[in-house]
Amino acid sequence: MDRFKAVFFEEATTLINELERVSLLLHNNPSDSSITEQIFRIMHTLKGNSTMFGFYRIGDFTHHFETLYDYIREGKMSVTDNVLNITFASVDHLRVLLTDVELENSVHKINHENLIRGLIEVLNGTSGEESIKNNSSDHKIENKVSDSPTYWVKFVPEKGLVRKGTNVLFLLDDLSQLGATYTVSNTERLPDFKKLDPAEIYLSWEIYVSGSVTENSILDVFMFVEEDCELEIRKISETNLLDQDGFSTIARDVSLSIDDKILKFGGLVKKSSSKSRIEEVRNKMEKANERSIITSKDNSISSIRVASEKLDELMSLVSELVTTQARLNLVSEQIASSELISISENIEKITRQLRDNTFSICLIPIENLLVRFQRLVRDLSTQLNKDVVFVSEGADTELDKNIIENLADPLMHIFRNSLDHGIESGEERVKKGKPAQGKILLKAFYSGNSVIIQIRDDGKGIDPEMIRQKAISKGLITADQNLDRRQIFDLIFLPGFSTAEKVTEVSGRGVGMDVVKRQITEIRGEVEVESVLNEGTTINIKLPLTLSIIDGLLVKINATHFVIPLGNVDKCFEANHEEFVDKINDLIILDGEQVPFIYLRDEFDIKENCPQLHQVVVVKQDDRRVALSVDTIIGEYQAVLKPLGRLYKSVDVISGATILGNGEVALVVDPNRIIKEYIFNQIHNEVLQ
Amino acid sequence: MSIENLNVSNSYLSFKLENETFAVTVERVHEILEIPTVTKVPKSPDFMTGVINLRGNVLPVIDTRIKFGLAKTDFTIDSCIIVLSIMMENEQITIGALVDSVQEVLELSSEKILPSPALGSKYKAEFIQGMIKNDEDFIMVLNIDEVFSINELHQMKENTSETII
């Protein structure tokens, strides 16, 4: 059973996410009936699933929700802000319900009750049944519901019906699903209490149904009990009688026969019917149903759901295959048998295809992230009382799922910043001659081997001079330091720098842009800010396509192999050993330029077998260039990244390991770290001197 | 799965460091390897010999001798790596422990394991789970979670840096 529940939770989560996505669409196009139809269907599925698995609270909750959208899709209600708010609150609450099924947390429980009350209140404004009880004559409602015919149903069940396993009340419930109902029970058959057999039914009912119903749809309800009851159905009016004044008095009078009642009802009718509209609604519904069947068929064929651990496992197996393949190549070359070489080449081809395929499986479109940002923008802009629209471009750009997962937090933070500090209030914007509505654009696109994500707002921008002053006041830079524009904007990412003048609930949560930078660096990404005062701020994030494979330069120092990521490699040179020793300023002249160098043999504490001639790899990070000395450069190498594990957490200049064709382990160098460490040491040394 | 299981299980793998014999519960032993090419990771403490390729995964190798205050292991024909899983900060990780030689697998009922002497041991009490009397020798059963835990590794690191200064 637990396994089934797990499936339910997974499906429910997908449904809720889908619901959120669709609700956001509705927010933008409140009048699009296909969207309300979709929401109704999602709720319907969720209700069915949850009741089936015994999550009655979810079932109950979704039932109310479903009714709401049922009214909307039938045109009995329109999508108001109130409806939208309650929809989003419900989405959040459904997520809560999944984690706290029994509502053990009292806050959740109160929330649950409030939401249901809210839903019922919204519904009460429209339900035909309710409006009769309250005898309300709300003009709007009358108009909307009056297009439906009224049927009279007399249902006299056989006394023994319950023994056959039928719950008669369910039938009445089902009937009320068809439209507004008014039910009159007839107690004539009730015997004396002493003679009453609790297993028999003595009651019978007269039910008035109004809505988009037909005789057939009513007959359908009683399909399974037809043989065991007395059933009479008559159309008594083309219009909705239920919301006419005086209807209930006539309906309740059991002494009158139905024919007499019809006569009396006739006096109540004020409006003529318009049958065509009912047909129209019904056709639309049928079409929508057809459509849903087709789409669900498509889905079942074109995609399957796979646990992400399985994907990770597949990925690591493929990586292993790539490694083994490299080894096979090596061996087959050594043996030099043409037959073996041809087999090995074939396997190499297949391996490559398999690898590319597997990687593409693990890529997911960035769209998966966007829903929550849309939501964030909607919620925050309401909270901040700003009118902001969120636009995205290139939502189909694909990234490794691990990157996407780790991208949510930093992006969230950037969005909060933009909304809170970037975009001005409506009046301020108008004063500046900008449109009152602010705009945040998220643009994703491929650029070579990376993906660029830009978040651009049209807010007030950042004043570089202000950043400078702030950095000076915080002691991050000295007043006489000369920084170019880029360097000034980079200051934002330093720990201890926060441009927020005041701490607000929205963005002042104690995390600054330094955390954003760190989180992005962790997924091997880069981030930078560009801003024009009063025009807006753009944040550029550059990310690798995948985390598990990098193109690198394979080098060797003594017996140890190292891989330097190719993205950081600028140029390669040769240099004599003497050029590296006994230098005071640690500078080497390459191509007529002075470049600071790091003698890796000293840095990594490797002393054995020092060669006379060194190879030099110049790595660059942003605008900084540093030369790294190695013994030999072997060549380009596609490295499958393996973590070094927790024991080596403290060694940050090595970001991982990879396994070479001959089975040895090569270490992957993180040039950014080395450069950073170098600069740190320089400053340290200067201070000491 | 730590201490309770240790008491129930009654198979121990014994190994030698210099002249002393130690033992670990076989439940935690994955396999015993001959020594392949070890890649030393720069800027890591002395007792971390390096990393090896264990069928496509990177396995950190710890020189048990240095952990126990002995001189660095010189590889001999008997030297080998015991692949162990240990619990570190509530997470199971796999490490390789470099030892001079493996001895045998002992089948023992749990009452044969004596409590370790509180005094007079040259090893920290929390490292030793208990003692086994085997003929005239004593075998020390190691609490591998403690011996190879990261806290202990860090502590060792601090100690070494102090001695340098």
PDB file of N, CA and C in Angstrom, chain A residues 320 323 327 560-562 603-606 642-651 653-654 657-660 662-667 677 681, chain B residues 37 39-45 48-58 60-62 88-89 91 93-95 148-150 153-154 157:
ATOM      1  N   GLU A 320      31.148   5.483 -16.422  1.00  0.00           N
ATOM      2  CA  GLU A 320      32.085   4.391 -16.243  1.00  0.00           C
ATOM      3  C   GLU A 320      32.413   3.737 -17.587  1.00  0.00           C
ATOM      4  N   THR A 323      34.877   5.756 -19.429  1.00  0.00           N
ATOM      5  CA  THR A 323      36.214   5.534 -18.895  1.00  0.00           C
ATOM      6  C   THR A 323      36.790   4.212 -19.388  1.00  0.00           C
ATOM      7  N   ARG A 327      40.072   3.082 -21.926  1.00  0.00           N
ATOM      8  CA  ARG A 327      41.052   2.064 -21.587  1.00  0.00           C
ATOM      9  C   ARG A 327      41.167   1.034 -22.708  1.00  0.00           C
ATOM     10  N   THR A 560      51.861  12.591 -11.131  1.00  0.00           N
ATOM     11  CA  THR A 560      50.431  12.869 -10.946  1.00  0.00           C
ATOM     12  C   THR A 560      49.855  13.617 -12.149  1.00  0.00           C
ATOM     13  N   HIS A 561      48.706  13.136 -12.589  1.00  0.00           N
ATOM     14  CA  HIS A 561      47.992  13.808 -13.677  1.00  0.00           C
ATOM     15  C   HIS A 561      47.010  14.817 -13.114  1.00  0.00           C
ATOM     16  N   PHE A 562      46.926  15.942 -13.778  1.00  0.00           N
ATOM     17  CA  PHE A 562      45.925  16.946 -13.403  1.00  0.00           C
ATOM     18  C   PHE A 562      45.133  17.344 -14.641  1.00  0.00           C
ATOM     19  N   GLU A 603      53.622  24.791  -4.961  1.00  0.00           N
ATOM     20  CA  GLU A 603      52.256  24.916  -4.460  1.00  0.00           C
ATOM     21  C   GLU A 603      51.716  23.558  -3.998  1.00  0.00           C
ATOM     22  N   PHE A 604      51.991  22.517  -4.784  1.00  0.00           N
ATOM     23  CA  PHE A 604      51.460  21.189  -4.462  1.00  0.00           C
ATOM     24  C   PHE A 604      52.471  20.329  -3.701  1.00  0.00           C
ATOM     25  N   ASP A 605      53.607  20.917  -3.384  1.00  0.00           N
ATOM     26  CA  ASP A 605      54.614  20.208  -2.597  1.00  0.00           C
ATOM     27  C   ASP A 605      55.067  18.916  -3.298  1.00  0.00           C
ATOM     28  N   ILE A 606      55.448  19.032  -4.565  1.00  0.00           N
ATOM     29  CA  ILE A 606      55.978  17.884  -5.306  1.00  0.00           C
ATOM     30  C   ILE A 606      57.435  18.230  -5.640  1.00  0.00           C
ATOM     31  N   LYS A 642      34.307  13.092 -11.026  1.00  0.00           N
ATOM     32  CA  LYS A 642      33.922  12.283  -9.859  1.00  0.00           C
ATOM     33  C   LYS A 642      34.221  13.126  -8.630  1.00  0.00           C
ATOM     34  N   PRO A 643      33.371  13.069  -7.654  1.00  0.00           N
ATOM     35  CA  PRO A 643      33.674  13.833  -6.446  1.00  0.00           C
ATOM     36  C   PRO A 643      34.837  13.192  -5.689  1.00  0.00           C
ATOM     37  N   LEU A 644      35.597  14.009  -5.009  1.00  0.00           N
ATOM     38  CA  LEU A 644      36.694  13.463  -4.210  1.00  0.00           C
ATOM     39  C   LEU A 644      36.186  12.917  -2.890  1.00  0.00           C
ATOM     40  N   GLY A 645      35.001  13.291  -2.532  1.00  0.00           N
ATOM     41  CA  GLY A 645      34.445  12.788  -1.281  1.00  0.00           C
ATOM     42  C   GLY A 645      34.671  13.741  -0.140  1.00  0.00           C
ATOM     43  N   ARG A 646      33.981  13.457   0.943  1.00  0.00           N
ATOM     44  CA  ARG A 646      33.951  14.389   2.066  1.00  0.00           C
ATOM     45  C   ARG A 646      35.295  14.506   2.755  1.00  0.00           C
ATOM     46  N   LEU A 647      36.094  13.459   2.680  1.00  0.00           N
ATOM     47  CA  LEU A 647      37.368  13.504   3.394  1.00  0.00           C
ATOM     48  C   LEU A 647      38.269  14.597   2.833  1.00  0.00           C
ATOM     49  N   TYR A 648      38.034  14.947   1.568  1.00  0.00           N
ATOM     50  CA  TYR A 648      38.891  15.957   0.943  1.00  0.00           C
ATOM     51  C   TYR A 648      38.186  17.295   0.821  1.00  0.00           C
ATOM     52  N   LYS A 649      37.158  17.491   1.627  1.00  0.00           N
ATOM     53  CA  LYS A 649      36.383  18.716   1.550  1.00  0.00           C
ATOM     54  C   LYS A 649      37.263  19.957   1.741  1.00  0.00           C
ATOM     55  N   SER A 650      38.310  19.814   2.569  1.00  0.00           N
ATOM     56  CA  SER A 650      39.123  20.984   2.896  1.00  0.00           C
ATOM     57  C   SER A 650      40.089  21.359   1.768  1.00  0.00           C
ATOM     58  N   VAL A 651      40.281  20.428   0.824  1.00  0.00           N
ATOM     59  CA  VAL A 651      41.207  20.728  -0.278  1.00  0.00           C
ATOM     60  C   VAL A 651      40.405  21.416  -1.384  1.00  0.00           C
ATOM     61  N   VAL A 653      41.483  23.619  -3.824  1.00  0.00           N
ATOM     62  CA  VAL A 653      42.072  23.897  -5.138  1.00  0.00           C
ATOM     63  C   VAL A 653      41.823  22.739  -6.104  1.00  0.00           C
ATOM     64  N   ILE A 654      41.458  21.574  -5.557  1.00  0.00           N
ATOM     65  CA  ILE A 654      41.109  20.431  -6.395  1.00  0.00           C
ATOM     66  C   ILE A 654      39.591  20.275  -6.316  1.00  0.00           C
ATOM     67  N   ALA A 657      37.838  14.633  -9.271  1.00  0.00           N
ATOM     68  CA  ALA A 657      38.799  13.714  -9.850  1.00  0.00           C
ATOM     69  C   ALA A 657      38.180  13.099 -11.082  1.00  0.00           C
ATOM     70  N   THR A 658      39.021  12.483 -11.875  1.00  0.00           N
ATOM     71  CA  THR A 658      38.502  11.762 -13.029  1.00  0.00           C
ATOM     72  C   THR A 658      39.399  10.557 -13.235  1.00  0.00           C
ATOM     73  N   ILE A 659      38.858   9.529 -13.886  1.00  0.00           N
ATOM     74  CA  ILE A 659      39.637   8.316 -14.043  1.00  0.00           C
ATOM     75  C   ILE A 659      40.141   8.216 -15.477  1.00  0.00           C
ATOM     76  N   LEU A 660      41.437   8.054 -15.602  1.00  0.00           N
ATOM     77  CA  LEU A 660      42.049   8.042 -16.926  1.00  0.00           C
ATOM     78  C   LEU A 660      41.910   6.664 -17.568  1.00  0.00           C
ATOM     79  N   ASN A 662      44.072   4.551 -18.391  1.00  0.00           N
ATOM     80  CA  ASN A 662      44.863   3.472 -17.814  1.00  0.00           C
ATOM     81  C   ASN A 662      44.438   3.133 -16.385  1.00  0.00           C
ATOM     82  N   GLY A 663      43.341   3.706 -15.929  1.00  0.00           N
ATOM     83  CA  GLY A 663      42.829   3.367 -14.612  1.00  0.00           C
ATOM     84  C   GLY A 663      43.341   4.238 -13.489  1.00  0.00           C
ATOM     85  N   GLU A 664      44.286   5.109 -13.801  1.00  0.00           N
ATOM     86  CA  GLU A 664      44.780   5.988 -12.756  1.00  0.00           C
ATOM     87  C   GLU A 664      43.791   7.125 -12.507  1.00  0.00           C
ATOM     88  N   VAL A 665      43.939   7.721 -11.337  1.00  0.00           N
ATOM     89  CA  VAL A 665      43.063   8.837 -11.001  1.00  0.00           C
ATOM     90  C   VAL A 665      43.795  10.144 -11.311  1.00  0.00           C
ATOM     91  N   ALA A 666      43.140  11.017 -12.073  1.00  0.00           N
ATOM     92  CA  ALA A 666      43.698  12.347 -12.305  1.00  0.00           C
ATOM     93  C   ALA A 666      42.882  13.347 -11.496  1.00  0.00           C
ATOM     94  N   LEU A 667      43.527  14.414 -11.061  1.00  0.00           N
ATOM     95  CA  LEU A 667      42.836  15.393 -10.218  1.00  0.00           C
ATOM     96  C   LEU A 667      42.443  16.603 -11.046  1.00  0.00           C
ATOM     97  N   GLU A 677      43.376  32.088  -4.249  1.00  0.00           N
ATOM     98  CA  GLU A 677      44.316  31.812  -3.175  1.00  0.00           C
ATOM     99  C   GLU A 677      45.603  32.605  -3.380  1.00  0.00           C
ATOM    100  N   ASN A 681      47.158  35.307  -0.889  1.00  0.00           N
ATOM    101  CA  ASN A 681      48.502  35.207  -0.340  1.00  0.00           C
ATOM    102  C   ASN A 681      49.316  36.467  -0.603  1.00  0.00           C
TER     103      ASN A 681
ATOM    104  N   THR B  37      47.961   2.031  -8.189  1.00  0.00           N
ATOM    105  CA  THR B  37      48.583   3.355  -8.212  1.00  0.00           C
ATOM    106  C   THR B  37      47.756   4.308  -7.360  1.00  0.00           C
ATOM    107  N   THR B  39      47.025   8.115  -6.188  1.00  0.00           N
ATOM    108  CA  THR B  39      47.258   9.510  -6.551  1.00  0.00           C
ATOM    109  C   THR B  39      47.184  10.364  -5.298  1.00  0.00           C
ATOM    110  N   LYS B  40      48.278  10.983  -4.983  1.00  0.00           N
ATOM    111  CA  LYS B  40      48.324  11.848  -3.792  1.00  0.00           C
ATOM    112  C   LYS B  40      47.615  13.156  -4.101  1.00  0.00           C
ATOM    113  N   VAL B  41      46.735  13.565  -3.225  1.00  0.00           N
ATOM    114  CA  VAL B  41      46.046  14.831  -3.422  1.00  0.00           C
ATOM    115  C   VAL B  41      46.839  15.931  -2.731  1.00  0.00           C
ATOM    116  N   PRO B  42      47.224  16.976  -3.486  1.00  0.00           N
ATOM    117  CA  PRO B  42      48.010  18.042  -2.864  1.00  0.00           C
ATOM    118  C   PRO B  42      47.246  18.699  -1.721  1.00  0.00           C
ATOM    119  N   LYS B  43      47.979  19.260  -0.814  1.00  0.00           N
ATOM    120  CA  LYS B  43      47.409  20.036   0.277  1.00  0.00           C
ATOM    121  C   LYS B  43      46.488  19.225   1.174  1.00  0.00           C
ATOM    122  N   SER B  44      46.717  17.919   1.236  1.00  0.00           N
ATOM    123  CA  SER B  44      45.937  17.125   2.175  1.00  0.00           C
ATOM    124  C   SER B  44      46.885  16.612   3.256  1.00  0.00           C
ATOM    125  N   PRO B  45      46.348  16.282   4.433  1.00  0.00           N
ATOM    126  CA  PRO B  45      47.220  15.835   5.522  1.00  0.00           C
ATOM    127  C   PRO B  45      48.013  14.565   5.184  1.00  0.00           C
ATOM    128  N   MET B  48      46.536  10.980   4.841  1.00  0.00           N
ATOM    129  CA  MET B  48      45.677  10.683   3.707  1.00  0.00           C
ATOM    130  C   MET B  48      46.578  10.395   2.513  1.00  0.00           C
ATOM    131  N   THR B  49      46.754   9.113   2.279  1.00  0.00           N
ATOM    132  CA  THR B  49      47.711   8.680   1.271  1.00  0.00           C
ATOM    133  C   THR B  49      47.350   9.184  -0.121  1.00  0.00           C
ATOM    134  N   GLY B  50      46.081   9.231  -0.400  1.00  0.00           N
ATOM    135  CA  GLY B  50      45.657   9.688  -1.715  1.00  0.00           C
ATOM    136  C   GLY B  50      44.361   9.030  -2.126  1.00  0.00           C
ATOM    137  N   VAL B  51      44.146   8.994  -3.432  1.00  0.00           N
ATOM    138  CA  VAL B  51      42.916   8.380  -3.931  1.00  0.00           C
ATOM    139  C   VAL B  51      43.269   7.292  -4.938  1.00  0.00           C
ATOM    140  N   ILE B  52      42.408   6.271  -5.007  1.00  0.00           N
ATOM    141  CA  ILE B  52      42.600   5.225  -6.006  1.00  0.00           C
ATOM    142  C   ILE B  52      41.304   5.034  -6.789  1.00  0.00           C
ATOM    143  N   ASN B  53      41.433   4.355  -7.890  1.00  0.00           N
ATOM    144  CA  ASN B  53      40.279   4.038  -8.727  1.00  0.00           C
ATOM    145  C   ASN B  53      39.722   2.688  -8.300  1.00  0.00           C
ATOM    146  N   LEU B  54      38.560   2.715  -7.711  1.00  0.00           N
ATOM    147  CA  LEU B  54      37.917   1.442  -7.353  1.00  0.00           C
ATOM    148  C   LEU B  54      36.764   1.223  -8.323  1.00  0.00           C
ATOM    149  N   ARG B  55      37.025   0.515  -9.364  1.00  0.00           N
ATOM    150  CA  ARG B  55      36.032   0.229 -10.400  1.00  0.00           C
ATOM    151  C   ARG B  55      35.223   1.469 -10.791  1.00  0.00           C
ATOM    152  N   GLY B  56      35.931   2.509 -11.133  1.00  0.00           N
ATOM    153  CA  GLY B  56      35.256   3.691 -11.658  1.00  0.00           C
ATOM    154  C   GLY B  56      34.875   4.714 -10.610  1.00  0.00           C
ATOM    155  N   ASN B  57      35.045   4.362  -9.335  1.00  0.00           N
ATOM    156  CA  ASN B  57      34.788   5.357  -8.313  1.00  0.00           C
ATOM    157  C   ASN B  57      36.081   5.758  -7.641  1.00  0.00           C
ATOM    158  N   VAL B  58      36.085   6.974  -7.115  1.00  0.00           N
ATOM    159  CA  VAL B  58      37.291   7.465  -6.471  1.00  0.00           C
ATOM    160  C   VAL B  58      37.214   7.128  -4.982  1.00  0.00           C
ATOM    161  N   PRO B  60      39.044   7.312  -1.286  1.00  0.00           N
ATOM    162  CA  PRO B  60      40.130   7.890  -0.497  1.00  0.00           C
ATOM    163  C   PRO B  60      40.835   6.810   0.327  1.00  0.00           C
ATOM    164  N   VAL B  61      42.151   6.901   0.413  1.00  0.00           N
ATOM    165  CA  VAL B  61      42.909   5.896   1.152  1.00  0.00           C
ATOM    166  C   VAL B  61      43.605   6.568   2.328  1.00  0.00           C
ATOM    167  N   ILE B  62      43.481   5.945   3.485  1.00  0.00           N
ATOM    168  CA  ILE B  62      44.058   6.512   4.708  1.00  0.00           C
ATOM    169  C   ILE B  62      45.183   5.593   5.187  1.00  0.00           C
ATOM    170  N   MET B  88      30.005   8.633   8.954  1.00  0.00           N
ATOM    171  CA  MET B  88      30.586   9.923   9.277  1.00  0.00           C
ATOM    172  C   MET B  88      29.491  10.966   9.219  1.00  0.00           C
ATOM    173  N   GLU B  89      29.291  11.643  10.309  1.00  0.00           N
ATOM    174  CA  GLU B  89      28.229  12.649  10.400  1.00  0.00           C
ATOM    175  C   GLU B  89      26.930  12.100   9.818  1.00  0.00           C
ATOM    176  N   GLU B  91      26.333   9.823   7.802  1.00  0.00           N
ATOM    177  CA  GLU B  91      26.284   9.422   6.416  1.00  0.00           C
ATOM    178  C   GLU B  91      27.285   8.300   6.215  1.00  0.00           C
ATOM    179  N   ILE B  93      30.061   6.424   4.356  1.00  0.00           N
ATOM    180  CA  ILE B  93      31.020   6.637   3.283  1.00  0.00           C
ATOM    181  C   ILE B  93      31.971   5.441   3.225  1.00  0.00           C
ATOM    182  N   THR B  94      32.617   5.290   2.093  1.00  0.00           N
ATOM    183  CA  THR B  94      33.538   4.175   1.924  1.00  0.00           C
ATOM    184  C   THR B  94      34.959   4.718   1.875  1.00  0.00           C
ATOM    185  N   ILE B  95      35.844   4.070   2.611  1.00  0.00           N
ATOM    186  CA  ILE B  95      37.239   4.501   2.604  1.00  0.00           C
ATOM    187  C   ILE B  95      38.128   3.266   2.465  1.00  0.00           C
ATOM    188  N   PHE B 148      38.260   6.610  12.017  1.00  0.00           N
ATOM    189  CA  PHE B 148      38.366   7.282  10.722  1.00  0.00           C
ATOM    190  C   PHE B 148      37.391   8.448  10.571  1.00  0.00           C
ATOM    191  N   SER B 149      36.820   8.884  11.661  1.00  0.00           N
ATOM    192  CA  SER B 149      35.823   9.953  11.530  1.00  0.00           C
ATOM    193  C   SER B 149      36.505  11.266  11.149  1.00  0.00           C
ATOM    194  N   ILE B 150      35.754  12.114  10.507  1.00  0.00           N
ATOM    195  CA  ILE B 150      36.321  13.365  10.000  1.00  0.00           C
ATOM    196  C   ILE B 150      36.817  14.259  11.121  1.00  0.00           C
ATOM    197  N   LEU B 153      40.087  13.271  11.904  1.00  0.00           N
ATOM    198  CA  LEU B 153      41.012  13.659  10.833  1.00  0.00           C
ATOM    199  C   LEU B 153      41.400  15.118  10.992  1.00  0.00           C
ATOM    200  N   HIS B 154      40.415  15.943  11.283  1.00  0.00           N
ATOM    201  CA  HIS B 154      40.714  17.357  11.434  1.00  0.00           C
ATOM    202  C   HIS B 154      41.625  17.591  12.620  1.00  0.00           C
ATOM    203  N   LYS B 157      45.019  16.899  11.782  1.00  0.00           N
ATOM    204  CA  LYS B 157      45.579  17.934  10.925  1.00  0.00           C
ATOM    205  C   LYS B 157      46.096  19.088  11.772  1.00  0.00           C
TER     206      LYS B 157
END
